[in-house]
Short mmCIF file of C-alpha atoms and ligand atoms in Angstrom, two decimals:
data_model
loop_
_atom_site.label_atom_id
_atom_site.label_comp_id
_atom_site.label_asym_id
_atom_site.label_seq_id
_atom_site.Cartn_x
_atom_site.Cartn_y
_atom_site.Cartn_z
CA MET F 1 37.53 2.31 -33.29
CA GLN F 2 33.82 1.92 -32.19
CA ALA F 3 31.89 -1.17 -30.07
CA GLU F 4 30.34 -3.32 -33.16
CA ASN F 5 30.82 0.13 -35.79
CA LYS F 6 27.84 1.11 -33.93
CA LYS F 7 27.72 4.70 -33.40
CA ILE F 8 27.46 5.56 -29.35
CA ASN F 9 27.65 8.93 -27.81
CA ALA F 10 29.05 9.66 -24.12
CA THR F 11 26.71 11.52 -21.91
CA ILE F 12 26.16 12.54 -18.39
CA THR F 13 24.79 10.40 -16.25
CA ALA F 14 26.05 11.27 -12.56
CA VAL F 15 27.06 14.68 -10.91
CA GLY F 16 28.84 15.76 -8.03
CA MET F 17 30.34 18.44 -6.19
CA TYR F 18 32.07 20.21 -3.06
CA VAL F 19 32.68 23.47 -1.88
CA PRO F 20 34.59 24.34 1.04
CA ASP F 21 32.53 25.56 4.23
CA LYS F 22 34.92 28.89 5.05
CA ILE F 23 33.31 31.55 3.20
CA LEU F 24 35.32 35.20 2.20
CA ASP F 25 32.63 37.82 1.53
CA ASN F 26 34.00 40.95 0.30
CA LYS F 27 33.78 42.74 3.25
CA TYR F 28 36.47 40.30 4.28
CA PHE F 29 38.45 41.91 1.20
CA GLU F 30 37.62 45.52 2.19
CA SER F 31 39.60 44.65 5.38
CA ILE F 32 42.83 43.09 3.58
CA VAL F 33 43.23 45.21 0.59
CA ASP F 34 41.91 48.71 -0.95
CA THR F 35 38.56 47.68 -2.67
CA THR F 36 34.76 47.82 -1.95
CA ASP F 37 31.91 45.19 -2.06
CA GLU F 38 30.50 47.80 -4.53
CA TRP F 39 33.21 47.82 -7.14
CA ILE F 40 33.67 44.36 -6.54
CA VAL F 41 29.58 43.44 -7.39
CA SER F 42 29.63 45.68 -9.99
CA ARG F 43 32.89 44.72 -11.73
CA THR F 44 32.55 41.14 -11.22
CA GLY F 45 29.52 39.75 -10.21
CA ILE F 46 30.99 38.02 -7.33
CA LYS F 47 29.88 38.55 -3.35
CA GLU F 48 31.37 35.08 -1.74
CA ARG F 49 34.21 32.81 -2.49
CA ARG F 50 34.70 29.54 -0.65
CA ILE F 51 38.37 28.38 0.59
CA ILE F 52 39.58 25.19 1.62
CA GLU F 53 41.63 25.59 5.02
CA ASN F 54 42.80 21.72 5.26
CA GLY F 55 43.19 19.96 2.64
CA ALA F 56 44.17 19.99 -1.37
CA SER F 57 42.84 19.52 -4.81
CA SER F 58 43.00 16.17 -4.30
CA ASP F 59 41.04 15.66 -1.30
CA MET F 60 38.12 18.28 -2.84
CA ALA F 61 37.93 16.08 -6.47
CA ALA F 62 37.34 13.10 -3.73
CA PHE F 63 35.12 14.75 -1.78
CA ALA F 64 33.10 15.80 -5.57
CA ILE F 65 33.22 11.95 -6.90
CA LYS F 66 32.04 10.16 -3.38
CA ASP F 67 29.02 12.59 -3.29
CA LEU F 68 28.82 11.74 -7.00
CA LEU F 69 28.66 8.10 -6.61
CA SER F 70 26.33 8.29 -3.47
CA THR F 71 23.74 9.41 -6.33
CA THR F 72 24.18 6.19 -7.96
CA ASN F 73 24.84 2.49 -7.54
CA ILE F 74 28.26 2.32 -8.89
CA LYS F 75 31.01 1.24 -6.89
CA PRO F 76 34.48 2.86 -7.43
CA GLU F 77 36.02 -0.05 -8.44
CA GLU F 78 33.83 0.10 -11.82
CA ILE F 79 35.05 3.46 -12.82
CA ASP F 80 37.55 3.01 -15.59
CA VAL F 81 39.01 6.35 -15.94
CA ILE F 82 39.94 9.46 -13.78
CA ILE F 83 40.70 12.99 -15.58
CA VAL F 84 41.28 15.88 -13.15
CA ALA F 85 41.54 18.52 -15.27
CA THR F 86 43.56 21.09 -12.85
CA VAL F 87 46.29 24.27 -12.63
CA THR F 88 46.78 23.72 -8.99
CA PRO F 89 47.75 19.60 -8.91
CA ASP F 90 48.69 18.72 -5.55
CA MET F 91 51.92 18.38 -6.80
CA PHE F 92 53.71 18.47 -10.24
CA PHE F 93 53.91 14.65 -9.76
CA PRO F 94 52.46 12.05 -9.19
CA ALA F 95 49.82 13.19 -10.96
CA THR F 96 46.68 14.48 -9.01
CA ALA F 97 44.02 11.85 -10.58
CA CYS F 98 46.72 9.24 -8.90
CA LEU F 99 45.75 10.71 -5.63
CA VAL F 100 42.18 10.97 -6.56
CA GLN F 101 42.35 7.48 -7.81
CA GLU F 102 43.59 5.92 -3.88
CA LYS F 103 41.20 8.04 -1.90
CA ILE F 104 38.43 7.02 -3.51
CA GLY F 105 39.31 3.63 -4.16
CA ALA F 106 38.75 3.32 -7.94
CA LYS F 107 41.15 0.43 -8.15
CA ASN F 108 40.82 -0.61 -11.71
CA ALA F 109 41.02 3.33 -12.89
CA TRP F 110 43.66 4.67 -14.86
CA GLY F 111 43.83 8.57 -15.07
CA PHE F 112 45.43 11.43 -15.39
CA ASP F 113 45.59 15.26 -14.85
CA LEU F 114 44.87 18.22 -17.51
CA SER F 115 45.90 21.47 -17.57
CA ALA F 116 43.72 23.94 -19.86
CA ALA F 117 43.14 26.68 -16.68
CA CYS F 118 39.18 27.82 -17.17
CA SER F 119 39.01 25.70 -20.30
CA GLY F 120 40.10 22.77 -18.29
CA PHE F 121 36.78 21.24 -17.56
CA LEU F 122 35.60 20.97 -21.46
CA PHE F 123 39.06 19.86 -22.73
CA ALA F 124 38.46 17.17 -19.97
CA LEU F 125 35.31 16.36 -20.95
CA GLN F 126 36.00 16.37 -24.66
CA THR F 127 38.81 14.02 -24.09
CA GLY F 128 36.35 11.67 -21.56
CA ALA F 129 33.31 11.69 -24.23
CA ALA F 130 36.54 10.36 -26.76
CA LEU F 131 37.75 7.64 -24.72
CA ILE F 132 33.74 6.43 -24.31
CA GLN F 133 32.90 7.07 -28.04
CA SER F 134 35.97 4.71 -28.88
CA GLY F 135 34.28 1.73 -27.55
CA ALA F 136 37.25 1.01 -25.36
CA TYR F 137 36.02 2.66 -21.66
CA LYS F 138 32.64 2.99 -19.83
CA LYS F 139 32.61 5.07 -17.08
CA VAL F 140 34.82 7.78 -17.64
CA ILE F 141 34.72 10.48 -14.64
CA VAL F 142 35.77 13.89 -15.24
CA VAL F 143 36.45 16.21 -12.26
CA GLY F 144 37.21 19.79 -12.45
CA SER F 145 39.29 20.93 -8.88
CA ASP F 146 41.14 23.93 -8.14
CA LYS F 147 42.34 25.25 -5.02
CA MET F 148 42.87 28.69 -6.14
CA SER F 149 43.73 30.38 -3.08
CA SER F 150 46.80 28.01 -3.30
CA ILE F 151 48.72 30.41 -6.50
CA THR F 152 46.28 33.64 -5.19
CA ASP F 153 48.53 37.03 -4.36
CA TYR F 154 46.24 38.37 -1.39
CA THR F 155 47.71 41.65 -1.78
CA ASP F 156 46.52 41.92 -5.08
CA ARG F 157 43.50 43.52 -5.42
CA ASN F 158 43.18 43.09 -9.02
CA ASN F 159 43.03 39.46 -8.89
CA CYS F 160 42.80 38.04 -5.14
CA ILE F 161 39.15 39.21 -5.27
CA LEU F 162 38.59 36.57 -8.17
CA PHE F 163 39.19 33.32 -7.07
CA GLY F 164 38.05 30.46 -5.08
CA ASP F 165 38.30 27.07 -4.23
CA ALA F 166 36.04 23.99 -5.35
CA ALA F 167 35.52 20.66 -7.06
CA SER F 168 33.03 19.28 -9.11
CA ALA F 169 33.15 15.72 -11.07
CA VAL F 170 30.20 14.13 -13.96
CA LEU F 171 29.94 10.77 -15.25
CA LEU F 172 30.82 9.51 -18.38
CA GLU F 173 29.54 6.55 -19.89
CA PRO F 174 28.14 5.20 -23.75
CA THR F 175 24.18 5.66 -25.19
CA SER F 176 23.10 4.37 -27.97
CA ASP F 177 20.32 6.75 -28.30
CA LEU F 178 21.68 9.27 -30.25
CA ARG F 179 19.21 12.05 -28.88
CA TYR F 180 21.39 12.23 -26.02
CA GLY F 181 24.84 12.99 -25.06
CA ILE F 182 27.97 15.32 -25.89
CA LYS F 183 27.16 16.08 -29.73
CA ASP F 184 29.61 18.62 -30.93
CA SER F 185 32.59 20.74 -29.80
CA LEU F 186 34.54 23.33 -30.73
CA LEU F 187 37.94 23.40 -28.93
CA PHE F 188 40.79 26.08 -29.37
CA CYS F 189 44.75 27.14 -27.66
CA ASP F 190 46.72 30.03 -28.85
CA GLY F 191 49.89 30.14 -26.46
CA SER F 192 50.24 34.04 -27.90
CA GLY F 193 48.02 34.93 -24.74
CA LYS F 194 50.85 33.10 -22.35
CA ASP F 195 52.14 36.93 -21.31
CA VAL F 196 49.20 38.30 -20.02
CA LEU F 197 47.82 35.28 -17.72
CA HIS F 198 50.28 32.68 -16.04
CA MET F 199 51.86 31.40 -12.98
CA LYS F 200 55.20 32.02 -14.00
CA ALA F 201 57.56 30.17 -11.77
CA GLY F 202 57.81 26.81 -10.02
CA GLY F 203 57.97 24.79 -14.25
CA SER F 204 61.12 23.99 -15.62
CA LEU F 205 61.43 27.51 -17.20
CA TYR F 206 62.10 29.17 -13.74
CA PRO F 207 62.54 26.51 -10.96
CA ALA F 208 61.61 28.05 -7.90
CA THR F 209 64.65 30.39 -6.02
CA LYS F 210 65.05 32.66 -3.14
CA GLU F 211 64.54 35.55 -6.12
CA THR F 212 60.84 34.01 -8.28
CA VAL F 213 59.43 33.70 -4.08
CA GLU F 214 60.56 37.59 -3.70
CA LYS F 215 59.02 38.40 -7.37
CA ARG F 216 56.08 36.78 -6.68
CA TRP F 217 56.21 34.63 -9.77
CA HIS F 218 54.52 31.91 -7.62
CA TYR F 219 51.16 33.18 -8.01
CA ILE F 220 48.80 34.02 -10.50
CA TYR F 221 49.80 36.75 -13.00
CA GLN F 222 46.80 38.55 -14.92
CA GLU F 223 46.08 41.87 -16.87
CA GLY F 224 42.74 42.31 -16.46
CA LYS F 225 41.47 44.44 -18.91
CA THR F 226 43.12 42.35 -21.85
CA VAL F 227 41.87 39.14 -20.51
CA PHE F 228 38.66 40.22 -20.08
CA LYS F 229 38.66 41.73 -23.92
CA ALA F 230 40.09 38.34 -25.21
CA ALA F 231 37.66 36.76 -23.43
CA VAL F 232 34.41 38.74 -24.05
CA LYS F 233 35.07 38.08 -27.82
CA GLY F 234 36.77 34.09 -27.25
CA MET F 235 33.51 33.49 -25.63
CA ALA F 236 30.63 34.89 -27.21
CA ASP F 237 32.19 33.73 -30.70
CA VAL F 238 32.89 30.41 -30.17
CA SER F 239 28.99 29.92 -28.39
CA TYR F 240 27.67 31.85 -31.54
CA GLU F 241 29.46 29.24 -33.93
CA ILE F 242 28.51 25.79 -32.29
CA MET F 243 24.81 27.03 -32.66
CA LYS F 244 25.35 28.11 -35.97
CA LYS F 245 27.30 24.88 -36.88
CA ASN F 246 24.52 22.75 -35.23
CA GLY F 247 21.95 24.94 -36.46
CA LEU F 248 19.92 25.72 -33.46
CA LYS F 249 18.07 28.97 -32.96
CA PRO F 250 18.22 30.98 -29.24
CA GLU F 251 14.90 29.02 -28.66
CA ASP F 252 16.55 25.54 -29.08
CA VAL F 253 18.77 26.42 -26.47
CA ALA F 254 17.42 25.56 -22.70
CA TYR F 255 20.32 27.02 -20.93
CA LEU F 256 23.92 28.16 -21.98
CA VAL F 257 25.86 27.01 -18.77
CA PRO F 258 29.48 29.79 -18.92
CA HIS F 259 32.65 29.47 -17.12
CA GLN F 260 32.62 31.60 -14.30
CA ALA F 261 34.72 34.50 -14.18
CA ASN F 262 33.03 37.66 -14.66
CA LEU F 263 29.57 38.37 -15.01
CA ARG F 264 29.70 41.05 -18.04
CA ILE F 265 31.90 38.08 -19.54
CA ILE F 266 28.58 35.52 -19.31
CA ASP F 267 26.51 38.40 -20.05
CA ALA F 268 28.35 39.53 -23.31
CA THR F 269 28.11 35.65 -24.61
CA ALA F 270 24.39 35.62 -23.70
CA GLU F 271 23.52 38.47 -25.85
CA ARG F 272 25.87 37.39 -28.43
CA MET F 273 23.71 33.76 -28.92
CA GLY F 274 20.42 35.81 -28.33
CA ILE F 275 19.92 34.04 -25.05
CA SER F 276 17.71 35.71 -22.38
CA ARG F 277 19.54 35.90 -19.03
CA ASP F 278 17.00 33.52 -17.23
CA LYS F 279 18.46 30.58 -19.18
CA VAL F 280 22.24 31.25 -18.00
CA MET F 281 23.47 29.30 -15.62
CA ILE F 282 25.00 31.42 -13.07
CA ASN F 283 26.62 30.82 -9.63
CA ILE F 284 29.84 33.25 -9.74
CA ASP F 285 27.78 35.57 -6.68
CA LYS F 286 28.54 32.68 -4.30
CA TYR F 287 31.82 31.23 -5.54
CA GLY F 288 33.52 33.10 -7.50
CA ASN F 289 36.09 31.81 -10.55
CA THR F 290 36.94 28.20 -9.37
CA THR F 291 38.88 27.68 -12.73
CA ALA F 292 38.15 24.30 -13.73
CA ALA F 293 35.51 23.53 -11.64
CA THR F 294 32.76 26.30 -12.57
CA ILE F 295 31.16 24.56 -15.09
CA PRO F 296 30.34 21.18 -13.26
CA LEU F 297 29.48 23.06 -10.21
CA CYS F 298 26.89 25.02 -12.20
CA LEU F 299 25.08 21.32 -13.88
CA THR F 300 25.54 19.92 -10.70
CA GLU F 301 23.57 22.94 -8.53
CA TYR F 302 21.08 23.27 -11.28
CA TYR F 303 20.36 19.37 -11.89
CA ARG F 304 20.09 18.91 -8.13
CA ASN F 305 17.45 22.41 -8.49
CA GLY F 306 15.46 20.33 -10.46
CA LYS F 307 16.00 23.19 -13.14
CA VAL F 308 17.95 20.78 -15.95
CA LYS F 309 15.26 17.98 -17.09
CA LYS F 310 16.20 14.98 -19.58
CA GLY F 311 16.41 16.27 -23.32
CA ASP F 312 17.30 19.71 -22.29
CA ASN F 313 20.12 20.92 -25.12
CA LEU F 314 23.00 22.97 -23.29
CA ILE F 315 25.66 24.51 -24.73
CA LEU F 316 29.23 24.76 -22.16
CA ALA F 317 31.16 27.64 -22.93
CA ALA F 318 34.87 28.97 -21.37
CA PHE F 319 37.97 31.03 -21.82
CA GLY F 320 41.12 30.94 -19.98
CA ALA F 321 44.98 30.94 -19.95
CA GLY F 322 46.27 29.80 -22.51
CA TYR F 323 44.87 31.24 -24.47
CA THR F 324 42.69 28.31 -24.20
CA TRP F 325 38.65 28.75 -25.28
CA GLY F 326 35.79 26.64 -26.50
CA SER F 327 32.20 25.32 -26.31
CA ILE F 328 30.60 21.95 -25.84
CA TYR F 329 26.73 21.26 -26.92
CA LEU F 330 25.15 18.42 -25.24
CA THR F 331 21.48 17.09 -24.51
CA TRP F 332 20.74 16.26 -20.97
CA SER F 333 19.79 12.82 -20.24
CA ILE F 334 19.41 12.41 -16.86
CA ASP F 335 16.13 12.46 -15.79
N1 LIG A 401 38.83 47.18 -6.30
C1 LIG A 401 38.87 48.34 -6.64
N2 LIG A 401 39.70 49.18 -7.76
C2 LIG A 401 39.96 48.23 -8.36
C3 LIG A 401 40.35 46.63 -8.06
C4 LIG A 401 39.60 46.37 -6.80
N3 LIG A 401 39.73 45.15 -6.43
N4 LIG A 401 40.59 45.67 -8.69
C5 LIG A 401 41.14 46.83 -9.93
N5 LIG A 401 40.95 48.10 -9.47
C6 LIG A 401 40.92 49.56 -10.31
C7 LIG A 401 42.00 49.33 -11.37
O1 LIG A 401 43.20 49.59 -10.38
C8 LIG A 401 41.90 50.48 -12.22
O2 LIG A 401 42.11 51.59 -11.42
P1 LIG A 401 43.00 53.09 -12.57
O3 LIG A 401 42.20 53.16 -13.55
O4 LIG A 401 42.91 53.94 -11.45
O5 LIG A 401 44.32 52.07 -12.55
C9 LIG A 401 40.31 50.56 -12.12
O6 LIG A 401 39.72 49.57 -10.89
C10 LIG A 401 39.64 49.92 -13.38
O7 LIG A 401 39.88 48.65 -13.45
P2 LIG A 401 40.03 47.93 -15.30
O8 LIG A 401 41.27 47.06 -15.26
O9 LIG A 401 39.16 48.86 -15.52
O10 LIG A 401 38.59 47.01 -14.35
P3 LIG A 401 37.64 46.18 -15.60
O11 LIG A 401 36.75 46.60 -15.59
O12 LIG A 401 38.52 45.51 -16.48
O13 LIG A 401 37.69 44.80 -13.94
C11 LIG A 401 38.66 42.74 -13.97
C12 LIG A 401 38.40 44.09 -14.02
C13 LIG A 401 39.63 42.25 -13.65
C14 LIG A 401 37.58 42.16 -12.97
C15 LIG A 401 38.30 42.45 -15.11
O14 LIG A 401 39.34 42.90 -16.36
C16 LIG A 401 38.20 40.69 -15.91
O15 LIG A 401 37.35 40.23 -14.62
N6 LIG A 401 39.11 40.29 -16.05
C17 LIG A 401 38.77 38.85 -16.64
C18 LIG A 401 39.07 37.55 -15.76
C19 LIG A 401 38.80 36.53 -16.62
O16 LIG A 401 37.91 36.13 -17.36
N7 LIG A 401 39.65 35.82 -16.41
C20 LIG A 401 40.01 34.63 -17.52
C21 LIG A 401 39.72 33.42 -16.89
S1 LIG A 401 40.91 33.35 -15.66
#
């Protein structure tokens, strides 16, 4: 059901971000677990990550959306839909989207949370684009917000060095200029990945008990090496496939915008696509893995630094818990 049967694309028309002030650098981790700055940088590419001291995912999402709106003439009450990609909702219910709606004063919006871990932003972006393309909605906010510090076990050296807190948002609007906007997506999930990357307790399978707390089941559990191999294959294959499907050569792609989990996974993806490092958006060194926030955070920073131009073809790619993975091909439309 497209408006007047006229084809429209959904396109990103504004971006915004929030990162907390408090920085945890690798030296800090040397002081709390058995690790070194050299190990962390060489194995992951991470130097620092940000931690929010007061507040939750809804606060970070609201800050990011306010930042986005401050760059536009759009009032909060004009927003139709808010989709919050997160694995760290403030609470199970109400949805974080409801809390964000109130915090930003989007009094005419509806919204919901979307749980797809590190692929959350891509899944939410595709969902938001479909709502726009249906013709039913004109302004959809897609925000990735994760307070990973709330589920990180700071005694587990394998995982605690990886994660940080952040939020970042995009605004989707319709365009009838089909040279721009979201053009294709390849998205997947495979629940057989559940055993190697999860947070086991707190849901209906293992409600919180003294035992689940003692077993540390309310923290991220990850078998890094297994996930690493799956991520390299998943992200590289799907990024290559979307290029092939759309007849894109490496020179047609301005940037790969990869989920920021590990610099080595990012490099492997770029290599498979035939894309050089200077055409890959990278900020993992500053923020670590902020789960649903990494991709819009890259988009916002690179756009604000003048590195993304109208007409640039971007390939967004992610891999995460579930497993979930995928890629989105879009052409940037903001001047
Ligand atoms: N400091 C020092 N040594 C550490 C360490 C740390 N912080 N964390 C782990 N090690 C040790 C391990 O114990 C292991 O020691 P061992 O060989 O004596 O057992 C050694 O370093 C090598 O571990 P390995 O698992 O081979 O490292 P790796 O190259 O796979 O890197 C990760 C570990 C976690 C960085 C990497 O596996 C990874 O990034 N995984 C995927 C993350 C991801 O993409 N998640 C999906 C989205 S959330």
